[in-house]
mmCIF file of C-alpha atoms in Angstrom:
data_model
loop_
_atom_site.group_PDB
_atom_site.id
_atom_site.type_symbol
_atom_site.label_atom_id
_atom_site.label_comp_id
_atom_site.label_asym_id
_atom_site.label_seq_id
_atom_site.Cartn_x
_atom_site.Cartn_y
_atom_site.Cartn_z
ATOM 1 C CA MET A 494 0.108 -0.056 0.022
ATOM 2 C CA ASN A 495 3.059 2.275 -0.082
ATOM 3 C CA ASN A 496 2.968 2.494 -3.912
ATOM 4 C CA LYS A 497 1.116 5.547 -5.307
ATOM 5 C CA LEU A 498 -1.764 4.766 -7.715
ATOM 6 C CA ASN A 499 -2.013 6.493 -11.166
ATOM 7 C CA LYS A 500 -5.544 5.181 -11.685
ATOM 8 C CA VAL A 501 -8.322 3.312 -9.793
ATOM 9 C CA ARG A 502 -11.124 0.973 -10.833
ATOM 10 C CA LEU A 503 -14.474 2.426 -9.697
ATOM 11 C CA LYS A 504 -18.071 1.400 -10.032
ATOM 12 C CA GLY A 505 -17.069 -1.994 -11.355
ATOM 13 C CA ASN A 506 -20.139 -3.481 -9.695
ATOM 14 C CA GLU A 507 -22.373 -1.294 -12.007
ATOM 15 C CA SER A 508 -24.013 0.024 -8.822
ATOM 16 C CA PHE A 509 -25.413 -3.486 -7.977
ATOM 17 C CA ASN A 510 -24.451 -5.224 -4.767
ATOM 18 C CA ILE A 511 -24.277 -9.031 -4.419
ATOM 19 C CA ARG A 512 -27.692 -10.523 -4.355
ATOM 20 C CA GLU A 513 -28.932 -13.836 -3.028
ATOM 21 C CA GLY A 514 -28.088 -16.552 -5.460
ATOM 22 C CA TRP A 515 -25.774 -14.485 -7.664
ATOM 23 C CA LEU A 516 -22.629 -16.122 -6.588
ATOM 24 C CA ARG A 517 -23.893 -19.536 -6.778
ATOM 25 C CA LYS A 518 -25.322 -18.970 -10.276
ATOM 26 C CA GLY A 519 -22.168 -17.305 -11.428
ATOM 27 C CA MET A 520 -19.933 -20.135 -10.064
ATOM 28 C CA ARG A 521 -22.207 -22.877 -11.673
ATOM 29 C CA CYS A 522 -22.084 -21.002 -15.119
ATOM 30 C CA VAL A 523 -18.276 -20.449 -15.038
ATOM 31 C CA ALA A 524 -17.706 -24.071 -14.227
ATOM 32 C CA GLU A 525 -19.800 -25.064 -17.185
ATOM 33 C CA ASP A 526 -18.358 -22.410 -19.543
ATOM 34 C CA PRO A 527 -15.213 -20.447 -18.566
ATOM 35 C CA ARG A 528 -15.745 -18.131 -21.485
ATOM 36 C CA LEU A 529 -19.258 -17.205 -20.455
ATOM 37 C CA PHE A 530 -18.721 -13.586 -19.822
ATOM 38 C CA ALA A 531 -17.153 -13.023 -23.265
ATOM 39 C CA LYS A 532 -20.271 -14.346 -24.948
ATOM 40 C CA ARG A 533 -23.382 -12.521 -25.955
ATOM 41 C CA GLU A 534 -25.561 -15.306 -24.454
ATOM 42 C CA ALA A 535 -24.379 -14.540 -21.048
ATOM 43 C CA MET A 536 -27.455 -12.502 -20.312
ATOM 44 C CA GLU A 537 -29.713 -15.416 -21.401
ATOM 45 C CA LEU A 538 -27.664 -18.063 -19.414
ATOM 46 C CA LEU A 539 -27.645 -16.004 -16.211
ATOM 47 C CA GLY A 540 -31.213 -14.684 -16.714
ATOM 48 C CA MET A 541 -30.327 -11.044 -16.166
ATOM 49 C CA GLY A 542 -29.625 -7.747 -17.841
ATOM 50 C CA SER A 543 -26.166 -6.615 -19.210
ATOM 51 C CA LYS A 544 -25.223 -4.553 -16.188
ATOM 52 C CA MET A 545 -26.151 -7.307 -13.782
ATOM 53 C CA VAL A 546 -24.049 -9.691 -15.779
ATOM 54 C CA LYS A 547 -21.181 -7.237 -15.542
ATOM 55 C CA SER A 548 -21.698 -6.909 -11.832
ATOM 56 C CA VAL A 549 -21.672 -10.780 -11.287
ATOM 57 C CA ARG A 550 -18.507 -10.988 -13.223
ATOM 58 C CA PHE A 551 -17.051 -8.202 -11.017
ATOM 59 C CA TRP A 552 -18.138 -9.726 -7.731
ATOM 60 C CA LEU A 553 -16.794 -13.236 -8.592
ATOM 61 C CA GLN A 554 -13.437 -11.752 -9.022
ATOM 62 C CA ALA A 555 -13.549 -9.143 -6.230
ATOM 63 C CA THR A 556 -14.396 -11.960 -3.684
ATOM 64 C CA GLY A 557 -11.502 -14.219 -4.899
ATOM 65 C CA LEU A 558 -13.964 -16.903 -6.063
ATOM 66 C CA THR A 559 -12.716 -16.647 -9.614
ATOM 67 C CA GLN A 560 -9.890 -15.023 -11.565
ATOM 68 C CA GLU A 561 -9.869 -13.853 -15.116
ATOM 69 C CA VAL A 562 -6.991 -14.760 -17.641
ATOM 70 C CA TYR A 563 -6.467 -14.254 -21.278
ATOM 71 C CA GLN A 564 -6.311 -17.384 -23.391
ATOM 72 C CA ASN A 565 -6.221 -17.521 -27.181
ATOM 73 C CA GLY A 566 -7.199 -13.926 -27.478
ATOM 74 C CA GLY A 567 -10.134 -14.121 -25.207
ATOM 75 C CA ARG A 568 -11.127 -13.756 -21.554
ATOM 76 C CA VAL A 569 -11.487 -16.871 -19.431
ATOM 77 C CA GLN A 570 -12.907 -17.136 -15.962
ATOM 78 C CA THR A 571 -11.526 -19.807 -13.768
ATOM 79 C CA ILE A 572 -12.547 -20.828 -10.260
ATOM 80 C CA THR A 573 -9.634 -20.246 -7.881
ATOM 81 C CA GLU A 574 -8.145 -23.540 -6.516
ATOM 82 C CA ASP A 575 -7.280 -22.372 -3.004
ATOM 83 C CA PHE A 576 -10.630 -20.546 -2.392
ATOM 84 C CA GLY A 577 -13.286 -20.810 -4.961
ATOM 85 C CA ARG A 578 -13.163 -24.607 -5.208
ATOM 86 C CA VAL A 579 -13.096 -25.110 -1.507
ATOM 87 C CA ILE A 580 -16.380 -23.121 -1.170
ATOM 88 C CA ASP A 581 -17.838 -24.823 -4.233
ATOM 89 C CA ARG A 582 -17.180 -28.228 -2.603
ATOM 90 C CA TYR A 583 -18.360 -27.443 0.904
ATOM 91 C CA ASP A 584 -20.854 -24.591 0.682
ATOM 92 C CA PRO A 585 -21.985 -24.247 -2.893
ATOM 93 C CA TYR A 586 -25.128 -22.412 -1.970
ATOM 94 C CA PHE A 587 -23.374 -19.908 0.166
ATOM 95 C CA ASP A 588 -25.473 -20.820 3.230
ATOM 96 C CA ASP A 589 -22.898 -20.658 5.886
ATOM 97 C CA ILE A 590 -22.101 -17.309 7.450
ATOM 98 C CA PHE A 591 -18.533 -18.405 7.711
ATOM 99 C CA THR A 592 -18.315 -18.184 4.006
ATOM 100 C CA LEU A 593 -19.678 -14.711 4.003
ATOM 101 C CA TRP A 594 -16.991 -13.635 6.480
ATOM 102 C CA LEU A 595 -14.211 -14.879 4.202
ATOM 103 C CA LEU A 596 -15.779 -13.206 1.177
ATOM 104 C CA HIS A 597 -15.950 -9.963 3.125
ATOM 105 C CA ALA A 598 -12.350 -10.251 4.181
ATOM 106 C CA ASN A 599 -11.381 -10.833 0.490
ATOM 107 C CA ILE A 600 -13.386 -7.817 -0.584
ATOM 108 C CA VAL A 601 -11.819 -5.519 1.967
ATOM 109 C CA ALA A 602 -8.335 -6.725 1.064
ATOM 110 C CA ASN A 603 -8.922 -6.196 -2.650
ATOM 111 C CA GLU A 604 -7.584 -2.677 -3.245
ATOM 112 C CA GLU A 605 -7.632 -3.219 -7.056
ATOM 113 C CA PHE A 606 -11.343 -3.979 -7.339
ATOM 114 C CA CYS A 607 -12.815 -2.554 -4.158
ATOM 115 C CA ILE A 608 -10.814 0.441 -3.186
ATOM 116 C CA ALA A 609 -13.714 2.246 -1.355
ATOM 117 C CA TRP A 610 -14.263 -0.888 0.825
ATOM 118 C CA ASN A 611 -10.603 -1.206 1.330
ATOM 119 C CA ILE A 612 -10.361 2.315 2.657
ATOM 120 C CA PHE A 613 -13.446 2.428 4.629
ATOM 121 C CA PHE A 614 -12.680 -0.688 6.730
ATOM 122 C CA ASN A 615 -8.954 -0.093 6.995
ATOM 123 C CA GLU A 616 -8.899 3.485 7.771
ATOM 124 C CA TYR A 617 -12.130 4.989 8.978
ATOM 125 C CA GLU A 618 -11.693 5.107 12.770
ATOM 126 C CA GLY A 619 -15.001 6.783 13.848
ATOM 127 C CA GLU A 620 -18.040 4.789 15.167
ATOM 128 C CA ASN A 621 -20.717 7.132 13.958
ATOM 129 C CA PHE A 622 -20.963 8.687 10.434
ATOM 130 C CA THR A 623 -23.296 9.939 7.775
ATOM 131 C CA LYS A 624 -23.157 8.881 4.099
ATOM 132 C CA GLU A 625 -21.404 12.265 3.405
ATOM 133 C CA ASP A 626 -18.935 11.588 6.213
ATOM 134 C CA LEU A 627 -17.994 8.292 4.620
ATOM 135 C CA PHE A 628 -17.633 9.682 1.244
ATOM 136 C CA LEU A 629 -15.482 12.688 2.287
ATOM 137 C CA MET A 630 -13.234 10.611 4.537
ATOM 138 C CA CYS A 631 -12.715 7.881 1.889
ATOM 139 C CA LYS A 632 -12.141 10.618 -0.838
ATOM 140 C CA ALA A 633 -9.386 12.258 1.296
ATOM 141 C CA GLN A 634 -7.617 8.948 1.829
ATOM 142 C CA LEU A 635 -7.947 8.006 -1.869
ATOM 143 C CA VAL A 636 -6.251 11.271 -2.813
ATOM 144 C CA LYS A 637 -3.393 10.508 -0.444
ATOM 145 C CA ARG A 638 -2.953 7.186 -2.156
ATOM 146 C CA MET A 639 -2.885 8.501 -5.767
ATOM 147 C CA GLU A 640 0.006 10.069 -7.665
ATOM 148 C CA GLU A 641 0.124 13.790 -7.705
ATOM 149 C CA GLY A 642 -2.102 14.934 -10.686
ATOM 150 C CA ALA A 643 -3.817 11.616 -11.028
ATOM 151 C CA ALA A 644 -7.615 11.992 -11.332
ATOM 152 C CA PHE A 645 -10.724 9.788 -10.632
ATOM 153 C CA SER A 646 -14.438 10.275 -11.079
ATOM 154 C CA GLU A 647 -15.939 11.602 -7.786
ATOM 155 C CA LYS A 648 -19.377 10.590 -8.931
ATOM 156 C CA SER A 649 -18.252 6.925 -9.445
ATOM 157 C CA PHE A 650 -16.367 6.945 -6.183
ATOM 158 C CA TYR A 651 -19.488 8.367 -4.419
ATOM 159 C CA SER A 652 -21.396 5.465 -5.970
ATOM 160 C CA ASP A 653 -19.012 2.907 -4.523
ATOM 161 C CA CYS A 654 -19.172 4.506 -1.041
ATOM 162 C CA ALA A 655 -23.050 4.430 -1.180
ATOM 163 C CA SER A 656 -22.710 0.808 -2.123
ATOM 164 C CA ILE A 657 -20.919 -0.019 1.057
ATOM 165 C CA LEU A 658 -23.907 1.099 3.038
ATOM 166 C CA LYS A 659 -26.412 -0.768 0.889
ATOM 167 C CA MET A 660 -24.287 -3.888 1.021
ATOM 168 C CA TYR A 661 -24.045 -4.190 4.865
ATOM 169 C CA LEU A 662 -27.397 -2.746 5.820
ATOM 170 C CA SER A 663 -30.569 -4.773 5.764
ATOM 171 C CA ALA A 664 -32.809 -4.360 2.730
ATOM 172 C CA GLU A 665 -35.448 -2.358 4.674
ATOM 173 C CA THR A 666 -33.058 0.543 5.042
ATOM 174 C CA SER A 667 -32.672 0.974 1.420
ATOM 175 C CA GLU A 668 -34.541 3.548 -0.571
ATOM 176 C CA ASP A 669 -34.104 1.630 -3.802
ATOM 177 C CA PRO A 670 -36.851 -0.908 -4.514
ATOM 178 C CA GLU A 671 -34.385 -2.841 -6.678
ATOM 179 C CA GLU A 672 -32.357 -3.586 -3.541
ATOM 180 C CA SER A 673 -35.359 -5.186 -1.838
ATOM 181 C CA LEU A 674 -33.978 -8.646 -2.647
ATOM 182 C CA GLY A 675 -31.317 -7.901 -0.124
ATOM 183 C CA CYS A 676 -27.644 -8.479 0.139
ATOM 184 C CA PRO A 677 -26.434 -11.469 2.158
ATOM 185 C CA PHE A 678 -23.731 -9.409 3.655
ATOM 186 C CA ALA A 679 -26.158 -7.553 5.802
ATOM 187 C CA ALA A 680 -26.168 -10.714 8.069
ATOM 188 C CA LEU A 681 -22.700 -9.837 9.201
ATOM 189 C CA GLY A 682 -24.069 -6.812 11.168
ATOM 190 C CA LEU A 683 -20.986 -4.760 10.677
ATOM 191 C CA ILE A 684 -22.824 -1.525 9.899
ATOM 192 C CA ARG A 685 -26.181 -0.443 11.508
ATOM 193 C CA ARG A 686 -28.318 2.683 11.597
ATOM 194 C CA SER A 687 -27.532 5.025 14.543
ATOM 195 C CA ALA A 688 -30.258 4.976 17.213
ATOM 196 C CA ASN A 689 -30.001 8.846 17.200
ATOM 197 C CA SER A 690 -30.682 9.603 13.491
ATOM 198 C CA LYS A 691 -31.989 7.746 10.620
ATOM 199 C CA ASN A 692 -29.306 9.445 8.469
ATOM 200 C CA ALA A 693 -26.477 8.279 10.584
ATOM 201 C CA TYR A 694 -24.725 4.995 10.729
ATOM 202 C CA ARG A 695 -22.294 3.180 12.904
ATOM 203 C CA LYS A 696 -19.609 0.503 12.732
ATOM 204 C CA VAL A 697 -20.349 -2.506 14.905
ATOM 205 C CA ALA A 698 -18.091 -5.273 16.128
ATOM 206 C CA PRO A 699 -19.251 -8.739 15.110
ATOM 207 C CA SER A 700 -21.352 -10.879 17.449
ATOM 208 C CA PRO A 701 -19.117 -13.637 19.060
ATOM 209 C CA ASP A 702 -21.750 -16.137 17.984
ATOM 210 C CA GLN A 703 -21.592 -15.067 14.410
ATOM 211 C CA LEU A 704 -17.868 -14.876 13.813
ATOM 212 C CA ASP A 705 -16.096 -18.195 14.180
ATOM 213 C CA LYS A 706 -12.512 -18.335 15.521
ATOM 214 C CA LEU A 707 -11.382 -20.182 12.392
ATOM 215 C CA ALA A 708 -12.491 -17.146 10.275
ATOM 216 C CA VAL A 709 -10.191 -15.047 12.344
ATOM 217 C CA LEU A 710 -7.407 -17.573 12.060
ATOM 218 C CA TYR A 711 -7.936 -17.661 8.269
ATOM 219 C CA VAL A 712 -7.324 -13.884 7.948
ATOM 220 C CA ILE A 713 -4.371 -13.922 10.340
ATOM 221 C CA ARG A 714 -2.863 -16.734 8.397
ATOM 222 C CA LYS A 715 -3.541 -15.109 4.974
ATOM 223 C CA ASN A 716 -1.784 -11.968 6.045
ATOM 224 C CA LEU A 717 1.476 -13.809 7.224
ATOM 225 C CA ALA A 718 4.384 -13.070 4.839
ATOM 226 C CA GLU A 719 5.874 -16.069 3.128
ATOM 227 C CA GLY A 720 8.155 -17.985 5.566
ATOM 228 C CA LYS A 721 6.948 -15.874 8.535
ATOM 229 C CA ARG A 722 5.482 -17.713 11.536
ATOM 230 C CA SER A 723 4.831 -14.873 14.073
ATOM 231 C CA VAL A 724 3.025 -11.526 14.349
ATOM 232 C CA SER A 725 2.422 -9.055 17.073
ATOM 233 C CA ILE A 726 -0.874 -8.397 18.409
ATOM 234 C CA ASP A 727 -0.514 -4.786 17.626
ATOM 235 C CA ASP A 728 -0.131 -5.649 13.900
ATOM 236 C CA LEU A 729 -3.201 -7.914 14.069
ATOM 237 C CA LEU A 730 -5.253 -4.962 15.302
ATOM 238 C CA GLY A 731 -3.810 -2.209 13.252
ATOM 239 C CA ALA A 732 -2.176 -3.569 10.070
ATOM 240 C CA PRO A 733 -4.120 -3.078 6.763
ATOM 241 C CA ASN A 734 -6.452 -6.051 5.879
ATOM 242 C CA ASN A 735 -5.776 -7.870 9.118
ATOM 243 C CA VAL A 736 -8.375 -9.001 11.569
ATOM 244 C CA GLY A 737 -8.563 -5.891 13.667
ATOM 245 C CA LYS A 738 -9.501 -3.802 10.608
ATOM 246 C CA VAL A 739 -11.429 -6.318 8.537
ATOM 247 C CA PHE A 740 -13.688 -7.510 11.446
ATOM 248 C CA HIS A 741 -13.626 -4.254 13.337
ATOM 249 C CA LEU A 742 -12.314 -6.073 16.490
ATOM 250 C CA ASN A 743 -10.854 -4.159 19.341
ATOM 251 C CA ARG A 744 -8.057 -5.469 21.572
ATOM 252 C CA VAL A 745 -10.431 -7.245 24.009
ATOM 253 C CA GLY A 746 -12.396 -8.844 21.315
ATOM 254 C CA LEU A 747 -9.298 -9.967 19.518
ATOM 255 C CA ASN A 748 -7.697 -11.396 22.648
ATOM 256 C CA GLU A 749 -10.825 -13.493 23.253
ATOM 257 C CA TYR A 750 -10.477 -15.050 19.754
ATOM 258 C CA LEU A 751 -6.738 -15.583 20.276
ATOM 259 C CA ASP A 752 -7.341 -17.377 23.545
ATOM 260 C CA GLN A 753 -9.890 -19.620 21.878
ATOM 261 C CA LEU A 754 -7.355 -20.565 19.177
ATOM 262 C CA ARG A 755 -4.664 -21.084 21.796
ATOM 263 C CA VAL A 756 -6.839 -23.463 23.704
ATOM 264 C CA SER A 757 -7.571 -25.292 20.455
ATOM 265 C CA GLY A 758 -3.850 -25.695 19.866
ATOM 266 C CA LEU A 759 -3.892 -23.621 16.685
ATOM 267 C CA LEU A 760 -1.365 -20.950 17.866
ATOM 268 C CA THR A 761 0.658 -19.939 20.893
ATOM 269 C CA LEU A 762 0.751 -16.629 22.669
ATOM 270 C CA THR A 763 3.472 -14.839 24.610
ATOM 271 C CA ARG A 764 2.504 -11.665 26.510
ATOM 272 C CA THR A 765 5.284 -9.503 27.761
ATOM 273 C CA VAL A 766 5.565 -5.904 28.663
ATOM 274 C CA GLY A 767 5.344 -3.891 25.490
ATOM 275 C CA LEU A 768 5.272 -6.777 23.013
ATOM 276 C CA ASP A 769 2.478 -9.433 22.738
ATOM 277 C CA MET A 770 3.208 -11.947 20.091
ATOM 278 C CA VAL A 771 1.306 -14.621 18.285
ATOM 279 C CA TYR A 772 3.152 -17.778 16.956
ATOM 280 C CA LEU A 773 1.832 -20.073 14.392
ATOM 281 C CA GLU A 774 4.623 -22.506 13.946
ATOM 282 C CA ASP A 775 2.407 -25.480 12.705
ATOM 283 C CA SER A 776 -0.524 -23.536 11.564
ATOM 284 C CA PRO A 777 -2.576 -24.915 8.706
ATOM 285 C CA THR A 778 -2.789 -23.135 5.413
ATOM 286 C CA PRO A 779 -5.782 -20.923 4.564
ATOM 287 C CA PRO A 780 -7.451 -23.665 2.417
ATOM 288 C CA GLU A 781 -6.834 -26.238 5.275
ATOM 289 C CA ILE A 782 -8.397 -23.803 7.788
ATOM 290 C CA MET A 783 -11.476 -23.626 5.483
ATOM 291 C CA THR A 784 -11.677 -27.344 5.072
ATOM 292 C CA ALA A 785 -11.335 -27.971 8.834
ATOM 293 C CA TYR A 786 -14.318 -25.620 9.419
ATOM 294 C CA TYR A 787 -16.511 -26.985 6.775
ATOM 295 C CA GLU A 788 -15.928 -30.679 7.659
ATOM 296 C CA LYS A 789 -17.106 -29.934 11.262
ATOM 297 C CA ALA A 790 -19.997 -27.612 10.188
ATOM 298 C CA THR A 791 -23.344 -28.613 9.084
ATOM 299 C CA VAL A 792 -24.014 -26.808 5.746
ATOM 300 C CA ARG A 793 -27.453 -27.238 4.224
#
């Protein structure tokens, strides 16, 4: 994140958030025809309009379920081996909230596709905010990330910021009847309306019974650099795309999860004055963590 950006991808979702069934339908169609999104028949096969088709294609990549490559002069979508195929095997209908937490983590970490989400969850420190607050803060941070003189569409960026609210709030809060189908990410409960004003919102820490400890371990493990097996608790809390930022955990909440993981033998902790460390010497890989969860969970 130290490299300055000369351009950014905005409004890739065509102003549509993920809807129930979209990811399942997209994954199934990509498995049957990797060149689906390069074909005119994509609208007919997916049963939706052209902008929605573009949105499905965008979200499949933004969540890490698929990746797009060029083969023989055309675009090809492939399901990612270490993430998409694991979900396709164990939770193909995206019924388990554990899956949503991992998709959320991937979206937040995806600066290329979802820079507004990346900025909001990583850099917004306040608890209460309006839509305008969200946009102005994210815009200020985006300007800092971009090369001097580089430009972006404020209108498109505003649309992405508005999408964050629509995505994480329940459908009843949306003024757009097209959003009445709802977005499954509202179940995470990370953003709620403020009790003091219908035009204000607040970030909310996840409920302990909603966020499984293995989702926390997955993000910790995914953020470990190659060959590294330790990380400070301060980094877990404050480093971009790590559990403190992605899941909006404070130190108390994070320590509760770390203690659960320690008791389960999945990591060790050393707490000393000024430096609390987490060690993952024999930690499973991210795909192994996913598999361990799904094989013990009941996914219907």
